[in-house]
């Protein structure tokens, strides 16, 4: 590890290039192509060993009849035994052979070496005799109980149909495919013989993690540095969490279940050190599990992460210096780890309303994170602290705080709101105090932070989340005291239980607050970035916004801004639809919002058949209302239930 720390401590070795966290191929999101079709150059000969690409393809073809006899036949279909085989040549797949050890009694005397067979020393043997985790019969050892809660292996993450022959890997390497290429000192891929190599599935998952997930939760080291660190010490549990979350964004089939099993096994392995890297892995797992609607397991790991982080003193000013080994980037990573855990704890408490934001009550003095471009370049300034942020208006010092710091400040306001008597259901004077905090946060933003774009015109994901949290706090704070009847949206419970709000004779100030916040959330959908690159918690904030929109549509028959309302409902459902390609929570929420919209439409249609309903209306109002309702539902019904895959960004 000393060699790595020495190399990254030198500022001259740092690079501000976005390739540190983006996929290796510029302007393209990581994707995986399906296995190629069968070779058409002639009849397939029976060979003693089939390559791994052919094995996986044929196993998929035989998933409807996954009997032992069919799997046995599948291992020897359509592979001619060449290296590379003709089938891999036609599909541009990497050709790797898996040696079978069945009945092996040592080398035959006088036999010539077969170049198509892999020697036993090429990969470590497994307890079951099969080293490939995709083959039937692969076994995994059950980890011994640790100081944390034991992982329940019967729990599984919702996913596309996983064939019954998929099991967890037997080793920690997850080297599903060999990779005939090398990396340079910065972790970039180097061409071999003038050709760029094909990325393996684990590597593409890491690329997807950095492209999609990392901008929303940038706590771990940038890609090049985490890979260098992995050569010096065992952080396989962290890499396993990154691989699994990255796999949610791309099409990899049954390998996703393998990555999930490996992550959970390593998080709870007795020999996994309980250090800052484990906290980072657990935070990644928490977000992924919460997005996959495994809320109970996410809360269980969150409790463990909070216990480990506080026991380590991750929240203290000294932790980053003591455990940063003189490396400014690693010190910054530790500060980010604490504050990202802090934000995740607050978001889960706020959107699900089932936890109490435990970390809010800890007197943390860890330094506030710097700007993203400073972290990536390694030019990290002296950290500032919460007291600096709180005193900035009165100290007279002109200080520039990072977007991450404003994100932390925004989630702190959520914590203050949750500490009100009755968890938000408090008298109006208490609500006014929290509203002052929310308004002051917005009013005192510097000019550079008054939108979600950075100086280069690119989306600032940290400010995006800061605004998102602020708008969500406004809805959570004011909704109980508003006069907008919430009963029409009672079935939208994907993120949190229904909150019963009674209607009033007219809209009061609290109602105007939540309507404005809901509109601002809908506008956030329009940023020209892949919607799946936002944090998963945007799903629940969109759901909050949708509840307000639907309640307004149900309560008001003649809406002056009905065209805007229609577009906002359509934006929210479309965004949830896109997010559902990655997150099960978004699929559930989107389905509920769409179902409530259809129910409200049917109710409005039934009311409109009563002549007394139109008694005081002009013909223009009648035609306008009927046309608007028809347009809303026709546009919503045209939206698909869920996209088939995540499309790469333009």
Coordinates of C-alpha atoms in Angstrom, one line a residue:
X1 CA 0.0 0.0 0.0
X2 CA 3.0 2.3 0.6
X3 CA 3.8 2.4 -3.1
X4 CA 0.3 3.4 -4.0
X5 CA 0.1 6.1 -1.3
X6 CA 3.4 7.5 -2.5
X7 CA 2.2 7.6 -6.1
X8 CA -1.1 9.3 -5.4
X9 CA 0.3 11.8 -2.9
X10 CA 2.2 13.5 -5.6
X11 CA 0.0 16.2 -7.1
X12 CA 1.8 15.9 -10.4
X13 CA 0.5 12.4 -10.8
X14 CA -3.1 13.4 -10.6
X15 CA -5.4 14.1 -13.5
X16 CA -8.6 16.0 -13.7
X17 CA -9.8 14.0 -16.7
X18 CA -13.4 12.7 -16.4
X19 CA -12.0 9.3 -17.5
X20 CA -11.2 8.7 -13.8
X21 CA -14.9 7.9 -13.2
X22 CA -16.5 7.5 -16.6
X23 CA -16.4 4.4 -18.8
X24 CA -13.3 3.8 -20.9
X25 CA -15.0 4.4 -24.2
X26 CA -15.9 8.2 -24.5
X27 CA -19.5 9.3 -24.9
X28 CA -20.9 5.7 -24.4
X29 CA -22.5 4.1 -21.5
X30 CA -21.3 0.6 -20.6
X31 CA -23.5 -2.0 -22.2
X32 CA -23.3 -5.8 -22.7
X33 CA -24.3 -7.4 -25.9
X34 CA -26.2 -10.7 -25.9
X35 CA -24.3 -13.8 -26.8
X36 CA -23.8 -14.3 -30.5
X37 CA -25.8 -16.6 -32.7
X38 CA -24.7 -20.0 -33.7
X39 CA -22.0 -20.3 -36.3
X40 CA -23.3 -21.0 -39.8
X41 CA -20.1 -22.2 -41.5
X42 CA -20.9 -25.9 -41.3
X43 CA -21.9 -28.7 -39.0
X44 CA -20.6 -28.5 -35.4
X45 CA -18.2 -31.2 -34.4
X46 CA -18.1 -32.8 -31.0
X47 CA -15.2 -31.6 -29.0
X48 CA -13.8 -32.7 -25.6
X49 CA -14.2 -29.1 -24.2
X50 CA -16.5 -26.2 -25.0
X51 CA -15.5 -22.6 -24.5
X52 CA -17.2 -20.5 -21.8
X53 CA -19.1 -18.2 -24.2
X54 CA -20.7 -21.3 -25.9
X55 CA -21.5 -22.8 -22.5
X56 CA -23.3 -19.7 -21.3
X57 CA -25.2 -19.2 -24.6
X58 CA -26.4 -22.8 -24.7
X59 CA -27.4 -22.8 -21.0
X60 CA -29.6 -19.8 -21.7
X61 CA -31.1 -21.7 -24.7
X62 CA -31.8 -24.7 -22.4
X63 CA -33.2 -22.7 -19.4
X64 CA -36.8 -23.9 -20.2
X65 CA -35.6 -27.5 -19.8
X66 CA -32.9 -27.2 -17.1
X67 CA -32.7 -30.9 -16.4
X68 CA -29.2 -32.5 -15.8
X69 CA -29.4 -34.3 -19.1
X70 CA -30.1 -31.2 -21.1
X71 CA -27.3 -29.3 -19.3
X72 CA -24.9 -32.1 -20.1
X73 CA -25.9 -31.9 -23.7
X74 CA -25.5 -28.1 -23.7
X75 CA -21.9 -28.2 -22.6
X76 CA -20.9 -29.8 -26.0
X77 CA -23.1 -28.0 -28.5
X78 CA -21.9 -25.8 -31.3
X79 CA -18.3 -25.3 -30.2
X80 CA -15.7 -26.6 -32.6
X81 CA -12.8 -26.6 -30.0
X82 CA -10.6 -24.1 -31.9
X83 CA -8.9 -21.3 -30.1
X84 CA -10.7 -19.0 -30.7
X85 CA -13.7 -21.1 -31.8
X86 CA -15.6 -20.2 -35.0
X87 CA -18.7 -19.2 -33.0
X88 CA -16.8 -16.7 -30.9
X89 CA -15.1 -15.3 -34.1
X90 CA -18.5 -14.7 -35.6
X91 CA -19.9 -13.0 -32.5
X92 CA -16.7 -11.2 -31.5
X93 CA -16.9 -12.8 -28.1
X94 CA -13.9 -13.6 -26.0
X95 CA -13.0 -17.3 -26.3
X96 CA -12.0 -18.9 -23.0
X97 CA -12.1 -22.6 -22.1
X98 CA -13.1 -24.1 -18.8
X99 CA -11.4 -27.4 -18.1
X100 CA -13.4 -30.3 -16.9
X101 CA -11.7 -32.3 -14.1
X102 CA -14.2 -35.2 -14.2
X103 CA -12.4 -38.6 -14.2
X104 CA -9.0 -36.9 -14.4
X105 CA -6.2 -39.3 -13.4
X106 CA -3.1 -37.4 -14.5
X107 CA -1.6 -36.8 -17.9
X108 CA -1.4 -39.7 -20.4
X109 CA 2.0 -41.0 -21.2
X110 CA 3.3 -39.8 -24.6
X111 CA 0.3 -37.7 -25.3
X112 CA 0.7 -34.4 -27.1
X113 CA -0.4 -31.2 -25.4
X114 CA -3.7 -29.9 -26.5
X115 CA -3.6 -26.1 -26.9
X116 CA -7.4 -25.8 -26.5
X117 CA -7.4 -27.2 -22.9
X118 CA -6.6 -25.2 -19.8
X119 CA -4.2 -26.6 -17.2
X120 CA -5.4 -27.2 -13.7
X121 CA -3.0 -24.5 -12.5
X122 CA -4.8 -21.8 -14.5
X123 CA -7.4 -21.2 -11.8
X124 CA -7.8 -22.3 -8.2
X125 CA -9.7 -25.5 -7.7
X126 CA -13.1 -25.4 -5.9
X127 CA -14.6 -27.6 -3.4
X128 CA -17.1 -28.9 -5.9
X129 CA -14.6 -29.6 -8.7
X130 CA -16.1 -26.9 -11.0
X131 CA -14.5 -23.5 -10.9
X132 CA -17.1 -21.7 -13.1
X133 CA -19.9 -20.1 -11.0
X134 CA -22.4 -20.4 -13.8
X135 CA -22.4 -24.2 -14.0
X136 CA -24.8 -26.5 -12.2
X137 CA -23.5 -27.9 -8.9
X138 CA -21.2 -25.0 -8.0
X139 CA -21.2 -24.6 -4.2
X140 CA -20.4 -21.8 -1.9
X141 CA -19.3 -22.1 1.7
X142 CA -21.7 -20.6 4.2
X143 CA -19.9 -17.8 6.1
X144 CA -19.4 -18.2 9.8
X145 CA -21.4 -15.9 12.1
X146 CA -19.7 -12.5 12.6
X147 CA -20.3 -9.6 15.0
X148 CA -22.9 -8.3 12.6
X149 CA -26.3 -9.9 11.9
X150 CA -25.9 -13.1 9.8
X151 CA -26.9 -12.8 6.2
X152 CA -30.1 -14.7 5.4
X153 CA -29.3 -16.6 2.2
X154 CA -32.9 -17.2 1.5
X155 CA -33.4 -13.4 0.8
X156 CA -33.0 -12.5 -2.9
X157 CA -33.0 -9.2 -4.8
X158 CA -35.9 -8.8 -7.3
X159 CA -34.5 -9.3 -10.7
X160 CA -35.4 -10.6 -14.1
X161 CA -36.0 -14.4 -14.1
X162 CA -32.9 -16.1 -12.8
X163 CA -32.3 -19.6 -14.1
X164 CA -32.3 -22.3 -11.4
X165 CA -28.7 -23.3 -12.2
X166 CA -27.3 -20.0 -11.1
X167 CA -25.3 -20.2 -7.9
X168 CA -22.8 -18.1 -6.0
X169 CA -19.1 -18.2 -7.0
X170 CA -16.7 -20.4 -5.0
X171 CA -13.9 -17.9 -4.9
X172 CA -13.5 -14.2 -4.4
X173 CA -11.9 -13.3 -7.7
X174 CA -15.0 -13.3 -9.8
X175 CA -12.8 -13.7 -12.9
X176 CA -15.6 -14.9 -15.1
X177 CA -13.7 -14.0 -18.3
X178 CA -10.0 -13.6 -18.8
X179 CA -8.9 -10.2 -20.0
X180 CA -5.9 -10.1 -22.4
X181 CA -5.0 -6.4 -21.8
X182 CA -3.2 -4.2 -19.4
X183 CA -3.8 -0.9 -17.8
X184 CA -1.4 2.1 -17.7
X185 CA -0.4 3.9 -14.5
X186 CA -3.7 5.9 -14.4
X187 CA -5.9 2.8 -14.8
X188 CA -6.7 3.5 -18.4
X189 CA -7.0 0.6 -20.9
X190 CA -4.0 0.1 -23.1
X191 CA -4.4 -1.3 -26.6
X192 CA -2.7 -4.6 -27.3
X193 CA -1.4 -5.3 -30.8
X194 CA -3.2 -2.1 -32.0
X195 CA -6.6 -3.3 -30.9
X196 CA -8.7 -2.2 -27.9
X197 CA -9.6 -5.2 -25.7
X198 CA -13.1 -6.4 -24.9
X199 CA -14.2 -5.5 -21.4
X200 CA -15.2 -8.4 -19.1
X201 CA -18.5 -8.5 -17.3
X202 CA -17.0 -7.5 -13.9
X203 CA -15.1 -4.6 -15.5
X204 CA -18.2 -3.4 -17.3
X205 CA -20.1 -3.4 -14.0
X206 CA -17.4 -1.3 -12.4
X207 CA -17.6 1.1 -15.4
X208 CA -21.4 1.3 -15.0
X209 CA -21.0 2.0 -11.3
X210 CA -18.7 5.0 -12.0
X211 CA -20.8 6.2 -14.9
X212 CA -24.3 6.0 -13.4
X213 CA -24.1 5.6 -9.6
X214 CA -20.9 7.4 -8.6
X215 CA -22.0 11.0 -9.5
X216 CA -24.8 10.7 -7.0
X217 CA -22.8 9.2 -4.1
X218 CA -19.1 10.1 -4.8
X219 CA -17.5 8.8 -1.6
X220 CA -15.1 6.0 -2.8
X221 CA -11.8 6.8 -4.5
X222 CA -11.9 7.6 -8.2
X223 CA -11.6 4.6 -10.4
X224 CA -7.9 4.6 -11.2
X225 CA -7.0 5.0 -7.6
X226 CA -9.3 2.4 -6.2
X227 CA -7.9 -0.1 -8.7
X228 CA -4.4 0.8 -7.7
X229 CA -5.3 0.4 -4.0
X230 CA -6.8 -3.0 -4.7
X231 CA -3.3 -4.2 -5.7
X232 CA -2.0 -3.2 -2.3
X233 CA -4.7 -4.4 0.1
X234 CA -7.8 -6.5 0.2
X235 CA -10.8 -4.4 -0.6
X236 CA -12.7 -7.1 -2.4
X237 CA -15.8 -6.5 -0.3
X238 CA -15.9 -2.9 -1.6
X239 CA -15.3 -4.0 -5.2
X240 CA -18.1 -6.6 -4.9
X241 CA -20.6 -4.0 -3.8
X242 CA -19.6 -1.7 -6.7
X243 CA -19.9 -4.6 -9.1
X244 CA -23.4 -5.5 -7.9
X245 CA -24.8 -2.0 -8.0
X246 CA -23.1 -1.4 -11.4
X247 CA -24.8 -4.6 -12.7
X248 CA -28.2 -3.1 -12.1
X249 CA -27.7 -0.6 -14.9
X250 CA -26.7 -3.0 -17.6
X251 CA -27.9 -6.3 -19.1
X252 CA -25.8 -9.1 -17.7
X253 CA -28.3 -11.9 -17.1
X254 CA -27.7 -14.4 -14.4
X255 CA -24.3 -12.9 -13.4
X256 CA -26.2 -10.3 -11.4
X257 CA -27.3 -12.9 -8.9
X258 CA -23.7 -14.1 -8.6
X259 CA -22.5 -10.6 -7.8
X260 CA -25.2 -10.1 -5.2
X261 CA -24.4 -13.3 -3.4
X262 CA -20.7 -12.4 -3.4
X263 CA -21.3 -8.9 -2.0
X264 CA -23.5 -10.2 0.8
X265 CA -21.1 -13.0 1.7
X266 CA -18.1 -10.6 1.9
X267 CA -20.0 -7.9 3.9
X268 CA -20.7 -10.5 6.5
X269 CA -17.5 -12.6 6.3
X270 CA -15.7 -12.9 9.6
X271 CA -12.3 -12.0 8.1
X272 CA -13.6 -8.8 6.5
X273 CA -12.0 -5.9 8.4
X274 CA -14.5 -3.5 10.0
X275 CA -12.9 -0.3 8.7
X276 CA -13.9 2.6 6.5
X277 CA -13.8 0.6 3.4
X278 CA -16.5 -1.7 4.8
X279 CA -18.6 1.3 5.6
X280 CA -18.3 2.4 2.0
X281 CA -19.3 -1.0 0.8
X282 CA -22.3 -1.0 3.1
X283 CA -23.5 2.4 2.0
X284 CA -23.5 1.2 -1.6
X285 CA -25.3 -1.9 -0.6
X286 CA -27.9 0.1 1.4
X287 CA -28.8 2.3 -1.5
X288 CA -29.0 -0.6 -4.0
X289 CA -31.2 -2.7 -1.7
X290 CA -33.5 0.2 -0.9
X291 CA -33.9 0.8 -4.6
X292 CA -34.7 -2.9 -5.1
X293 CA -37.4 -2.7 -2.5
X294 CA -35.5 -4.8 0.0
X295 CA -36.2 -2.1 2.7
X296 CA -35.8 -4.4 5.7
X297 CA -32.4 -5.7 4.7
X298 CA -31.3 -2.1 3.8
X299 CA -32.3 -0.8 7.2
X300 CA -30.5 -3.8 8.9
X301 CA -27.3 -3.0 7.0
X302 CA -27.8 0.7 7.8
X303 CA -27.9 0.0 11.5
X304 CA -24.7 -2.0 11.2
X305 CA -23.0 0.7 9.2
X306 CA -24.0 3.3 11.7
X307 CA -22.6 1.2 14.5
X308 CA -19.3 0.6 12.8
X309 CA -18.9 4.2 11.6
X310 CA -19.5 5.6 15.1
X311 CA -17.2 3.0 16.7
X312 CA -14.4 3.9 14.3
X313 CA -14.9 7.6 15.0
X314 CA -15.5 8.3 11.3
X315 CA -17.4 11.4 12.2
X316 CA -14.4 13.0 14.0
X317 CA -11.9 15.5 12.5
X318 CA -9.0 13.2 13.4
X319 CA -10.2 10.1 11.6
X320 CA -9.3 11.3 8.1
X321 CA -5.9 12.5 9.1
X322 CA -5.1 9.4 11.1
X323 CA -6.3 6.9 8.5
X324 CA -5.4 8.9 5.4
X325 CA -1.7 7.8 5.5
X326 CA -0.7 11.3 4.3
X327 CA -2.7 10.9 1.1
X328 CA -5.0 14.0 0.7
X329 CA -7.3 12.1 -1.7
X330 CA -7.8 9.3 0.7
X331 CA -8.4 11.7 3.6
X332 CA -11.0 13.4 1.5
X333 CA -12.6 10.0 0.7
X334 CA -13.0 9.3 4.5
X335 CA -14.7 12.7 5.0
X336 CA -17.0 12.0 2.1
X337 CA -17.8 8.5 3.5
X338 CA -19.1 9.9 6.7
X339 CA -21.2 12.7 5.1
X340 CA -22.6 10.4 2.4
X341 CA -23.7 7.9 5.2
X342 CA -25.2 10.9 7.0
X343 CA -27.2 11.9 3.8
X344 CA -28.3 8.4 3.1
X345 CA -29.5 7.9 6.7
X346 CA -31.5 11.2 6.4
X347 CA -33.0 10.3 3.1
X348 CA -34.2 6.9 4.2
X349 CA -35.7 8.5 7.3
X350 CA -37.4 11.2 5.3
X351 CA -38.9 9.3 2.4
X352 CA -39.8 6.1 4.2
X353 CA -40.7 7.6 7.6
X354 CA -39.7 4.4 9.4
X355 CA -36.4 5.4 10.9
X356 CA -35.5 8.4 13.0
X357 CA -32.3 9.7 11.4
X358 CA -30.0 8.4 14.2
X359 CA -26.8 10.1 12.9
X360 CA -28.3 13.6 13.1
X361 CA -27.9 13.5 16.9
X362 CA -24.1 12.8 16.7
X363 CA -21.9 15.9 17.2
X364 CA -19.8 15.4 14.1
X365 CA -16.8 17.6 13.4
X366 CA -15.5 15.8 10.3
X367 CA -14.4 18.2 7.6
X368 CA -16.9 19.1 4.8
X369 CA -16.1 17.6 1.4
X370 CA -14.6 19.7 -1.4
X371 CA -15.8 20.3 -4.9
X372 CA -16.0 17.3 -7.3
X373 CA -13.4 18.6 -9.7
X374 CA -11.0 19.1 -6.8
X375 CA -11.5 15.6 -5.6
X376 CA -10.9 14.1 -9.0
X377 CA -7.8 16.2 -9.7
X378 CA -6.3 15.6 -6.3
X379 CA -5.9 19.3 -5.7
X380 CA -7.8 19.2 -2.5
X381 CA -7.9 22.4 -0.4
X382 CA -7.9 22.7 3.4
X383 CA -11.2 21.4 4.6
X384 CA -13.8 23.6 6.2
X385 CA -16.2 22.5 8.9
X386 CA -19.8 22.9 10.0
X387 CA -19.1 25.8 12.3
X388 CA -17.5 27.6 9.4
X389 CA -20.7 27.0 7.4
X390 CA -23.0 28.1 10.2
X391 CA -21.0 31.3 10.9
X392 CA -20.5 32.4 7.3
X393 CA -23.1 35.2 7.5
X394 CA -21.7 36.7 10.7
X395 CA -17.9 36.1 10.4
X396 CA -17.5 38.6 7.6
X397 CA -15.3 36.1 5.7
X398 CA -16.0 35.5 2.1
X399 CA -15.9 31.7 1.9
X400 CA -16.9 29.4 -1.0
X401 CA -18.4 26.1 0.1
X402 CA -18.7 23.1 -2.0
X403 CA -22.0 21.7 -3.5
X404 CA -21.5 18.7 -1.3
X405 CA -21.5 21.0 1.7
X406 CA -24.9 22.5 0.7
X407 CA -26.2 19.0 0.2
X408 CA -25.2 18.3 3.9
X409 CA -26.8 21.5 5.0
X410 CA -30.0 20.6 3.2
X411 CA -30.3 17.2 4.9
X412 CA -29.6 18.8 8.3
X413 CA -32.7 20.9 7.8
X414 CA -34.6 17.6 7.4
X415 CA -33.1 16.4 10.7
X416 CA -34.3 19.6 12.4
X417 CA -37.8 19.1 11.0
X418 CA -37.9 15.5 12.2
X419 CA -37.0 16.6 15.7
X420 CA -40.1 18.7 15.9
X421 CA -42.7 17.4 18.4
X422 CA -44.8 14.8 16.6
X423 CA -42.3 14.3 13.8
X424 CA -43.7 17.1 11.7
X425 CA -47.3 17.1 12.9
X426 CA -46.6 20.2 15.1
X427 CA -48.3 23.6 15.7
X428 CA -48.0 26.2 13.0
X429 CA -45.4 28.2 14.9
X430 CA -43.0 25.2 14.9
X431 CA -43.6 24.7 11.2
X432 CA -42.8 28.3 10.6
X433 CA -39.4 27.9 12.3
X434 CA -38.4 25.1 10.0
X435 CA -39.8 27.0 7.0
X436 CA -37.4 29.8 7.9
X437 CA -34.5 27.3 7.8
X438 CA -35.6 26.1 4.4
X439 CA -36.1 29.6 3.0
X440 CA -32.8 30.8 4.4
X441 CA -31.0 27.9 2.8
X442 CA -32.4 29.0 -0.6
X443 CA -32.0 32.7 -0.1
X444 CA -28.3 32.6 1.0
X445 CA -27.0 30.4 -1.8
X446 CA -24.2 32.0 -3.6
X447 CA -24.7 32.9 -7.3
X448 CA -22.8 29.9 -8.5
X449 CA -25.1 27.6 -6.6
X450 CA -28.5 29.0 -7.6
X451 CA -29.1 26.3 -10.1
X452 CA -28.0 22.7 -10.7
X453 CA -25.3 23.5 -13.2
X454 CA -21.6 23.9 -12.6
X455 CA -19.3 26.4 -14.2
X456 CA -19.0 24.2 -17.3
X457 CA -22.7 24.0 -17.8
X458 CA -22.8 20.4 -16.7
X459 CA -25.2 19.0 -14.2
X460 CA -24.0 19.4 -10.6
X461 CA -25.5 16.3 -9.0
X462 CA -24.7 17.4 -5.5
X463 CA -26.7 20.6 -5.9
X464 CA -29.4 18.6 -7.7
X465 CA -29.8 16.5 -4.6
X466 CA -29.5 19.6 -2.3
X467 CA -32.5 21.2 -4.1
X468 CA -34.3 17.9 -4.3
X469 CA -34.0 17.5 -0.5
X470 CA -35.2 21.0 0.1
X471 CA -38.3 20.6 -2.0
X472 CA -39.1 17.3 -0.4
X473 CA -38.8 18.8 3.1
X474 CA -41.2 21.5 2.1
X475 CA -43.8 19.0 1.1
X476 CA -43.3 16.8 4.2
X477 CA -43.4 19.8 6.5
X478 CA -46.5 21.6 5.0
X479 CA -48.7 18.8 3.8
X480 CA -50.3 17.9 7.1
X481 CA -51.4 21.5 7.5
X482 CA -52.5 22.0 3.9
X483 CA -56.1 21.9 2.8
X484 CA -55.5 19.7 -0.2
X485 CA -57.3 16.4 0.3
X486 CA -54.8 13.5 -0.1
X487 CA -57.4 10.7 -0.1
X488 CA -57.5 10.4 -3.9
X489 CA -53.8 9.4 -3.8
X490 CA -54.2 7.0 -0.8
X491 CA -53.0 4.0 -2.9
X492 CA -49.6 5.6 -3.6
X493 CA -47.6 3.9 -0.8
X494 CA -44.5 2.6 -2.6
X495 CA -42.2 4.9 -0.6
X496 CA -44.1 5.8 2.5
X497 CA -47.5 5.2 4.2
X498 CA -50.4 7.4 3.2
X499 CA -50.8 10.6 5.1
X500 CA -54.4 11.6 5.6
X501 CA -55.0 15.3 4.9
X502 CA -58.6 16.8 5.1
X503 CA -59.8 19.2 2.5
X504 CA -60.7 22.8 3.2
X505 CA -62.9 25.5 1.7
X506 CA -59.9 27.2 0.1
X507 CA -56.2 26.7 -0.4
X508 CA -54.2 28.1 2.5
X509 CA -50.5 29.1 2.6
X510 CA -49.4 25.6 3.4
X511 CA -51.2 24.3 0.3
X512 CA -49.4 26.9 -1.9
X513 CA -46.1 25.8 -0.4
X514 CA -46.5 22.1 -1.4
X515 CA -47.9 22.9 -4.8
X516 CA -45.0 25.1 -5.6
X517 CA -42.5 22.5 -4.3
X518 CA -44.2 19.7 -6.3
X519 CA -43.9 21.8 -9.5
X520 CA -40.2 22.5 -8.8
X521 CA -39.5 18.8 -8.4
X522 CA -41.2 18.1 -11.8
X523 CA -39.0 20.7 -13.4
X524 CA -35.9 18.8 -12.2
X525 CA -36.9 15.9 -14.6
X526 CA -36.1 18.2 -17.6
X527 CA -32.3 18.4 -17.1
X528 CA -30.6 16.9 -20.2
X529 CA -28.9 14.0 -18.5
X530 CA -29.7 10.3 -18.2
X531 CA -32.4 10.1 -15.6
X532 CA -30.8 7.0 -14.2
X533 CA -27.7 8.9 -13.3
X534 CA -29.5 10.6 -10.4
X535 CA -29.6 9.1 -7.0
X536 CA -32.2 6.3 -6.4
X537 CA -33.9 8.5 -3.8
X538 CA -35.2 10.8 -6.6
X539 CA -37.8 8.1 -7.1
X540 CA -39.4 8.8 -3.8
X541 CA -39.2 12.6 -4.2
X542 CA -41.0 12.2 -7.6
X543 CA -43.6 10.2 -5.8
X544 CA -44.1 13.0 -3.2
X545 CA -44.6 15.4 -6.1
X546 CA -47.0 13.1 -7.9
X547 CA -49.2 12.8 -4.8
X548 CA -49.6 16.6 -4.7
X549 CA -50.3 16.8 -8.4
X550 CA -52.9 14.1 -8.3
X551 CA -54.6 15.5 -5.2
X552 CA -54.9 18.9 -7.0
X553 CA -56.3 17.3 -10.1
X554 CA -58.9 15.4 -8.1
X555 CA -59.9 18.4 -6.0
X556 CA -60.1 21.2 -8.6
X557 CA -62.4 20.9 -11.5
X558 CA -61.5 24.0 -13.4
X559 CA -57.8 24.6 -13.1
X560 CA -56.3 27.8 -14.6
X561 CA -52.9 26.1 -15.2
X562 CA -54.4 22.7 -16.3
X563 CA -52.0 22.4 -19.2
X564 CA -49.0 22.8 -16.8
X565 CA -50.5 20.3 -14.4
X566 CA -51.0 17.8 -17.2
X567 CA -47.4 18.1 -18.3
X568 CA -46.1 17.8 -14.7
X569 CA -48.0 14.6 -14.1
X570 CA -46.8 13.2 -17.5
X571 CA -43.2 14.2 -16.6
X572 CA -43.3 12.5 -13.3
X573 CA -44.8 9.2 -14.7
X574 CA -42.3 9.3 -17.5
X575 CA -39.3 9.8 -15.2
X576 CA -40.5 6.9 -12.9
X577 CA -40.9 4.8 -16.0
X578 CA -37.3 5.4 -17.0
X579 CA -36.0 4.8 -13.5
X580 CA -37.9 1.5 -13.3
X581 CA -35.4 0.0 -15.8
X582 CA -33.0 0.0 -12.9
X583 CA -34.9 0.4 -9.6
X584 CA -37.8 -1.9 -8.6
X585 CA -39.0 0.9 -6.3
X586 CA -39.6 3.2 -9.2
X587 CA -41.5 0.5 -11.1
X588 CA -43.9 0.1 -8.1
X589 CA -44.3 3.8 -7.6
X590 CA -44.8 4.5 -11.2
X591 CA -47.5 1.8 -11.5
X592 CA -49.3 3.2 -8.4
X593 CA -49.2 6.8 -9.7
X594 CA -50.5 5.8 -13.1
X595 CA -53.3 3.7 -11.4
X596 CA -54.4 6.6 -9.3
X597 CA -54.4 8.9 -12.3
X598 CA -56.7 6.5 -14.1
X599 CA -59.0 6.3 -11.1
X600 CA -59.2 10.1 -10.8
X601 CA -60.0 10.3 -14.5
X602 CA -62.8 7.8 -14.2
X603 CA -64.2 9.7 -11.2
X604 CA -64.2 13.0 -13.1
X605 CA -65.9 11.3 -16.1
X606 CA -68.7 10.0 -13.8
X607 CA -69.2 13.4 -12.3
X608 CA -69.4 15.0 -15.7
X609 CA -72.4 12.9 -16.7
X610 CA -74.5 14.8 -14.1
X611 CA -76.1 17.8 -15.8
X612 CA -76.1 19.7 -12.5
X613 CA -72.3 19.5 -12.5
X614 CA -72.2 22.0 -15.4
X615 CA -74.9 24.3 -14.0
X616 CA -72.8 27.4 -13.7
X617 CA -70.3 26.7 -16.5
X618 CA -70.0 28.2 -19.9
X619 CA -69.7 26.1 -23.0
X620 CA -66.0 27.0 -23.3
X621 CA -65.3 25.8 -19.8
X622 CA -67.1 22.5 -20.4
X623 CA -65.2 21.8 -23.6
X624 CA -61.9 22.9 -22.1
X625 CA -62.4 20.6 -19.1
X626 CA -63.4 17.6 -21.1
X627 CA -60.6 18.1 -23.6
X628 CA -58.0 18.5 -20.9
X629 CA -59.0 15.3 -19.1
X630 CA -59.0 13.3 -22.3
X631 CA -55.5 14.6 -23.2
X632 CA -54.1 13.8 -19.8
X633 CA -55.2 10.2 -19.9
X634 CA -54.3 9.6 -23.6
X635 CA -50.8 10.8 -23.0
X636 CA -50.4 8.8 -19.8
X637 CA -51.8 5.6 -21.3
X638 CA -49.3 5.9 -24.2
X639 CA -46.4 5.6 -21.8
X640 CA -45.1 2.0 -21.6
X641 CA -45.2 0.2 -18.2
X642 CA -41.4 0.0 -18.1
X643 CA -38.5 0.3 -20.6
X644 CA -36.7 -2.9 -21.6
X645 CA -33.3 -1.5 -20.8
X646 CA -31.3 1.5 -19.9
X647 CA -30.4 3.4 -23.0
X648 CA -26.9 4.9 -23.2
X649 CA -26.6 8.7 -23.1
X650 CA -26.4 10.6 -26.4

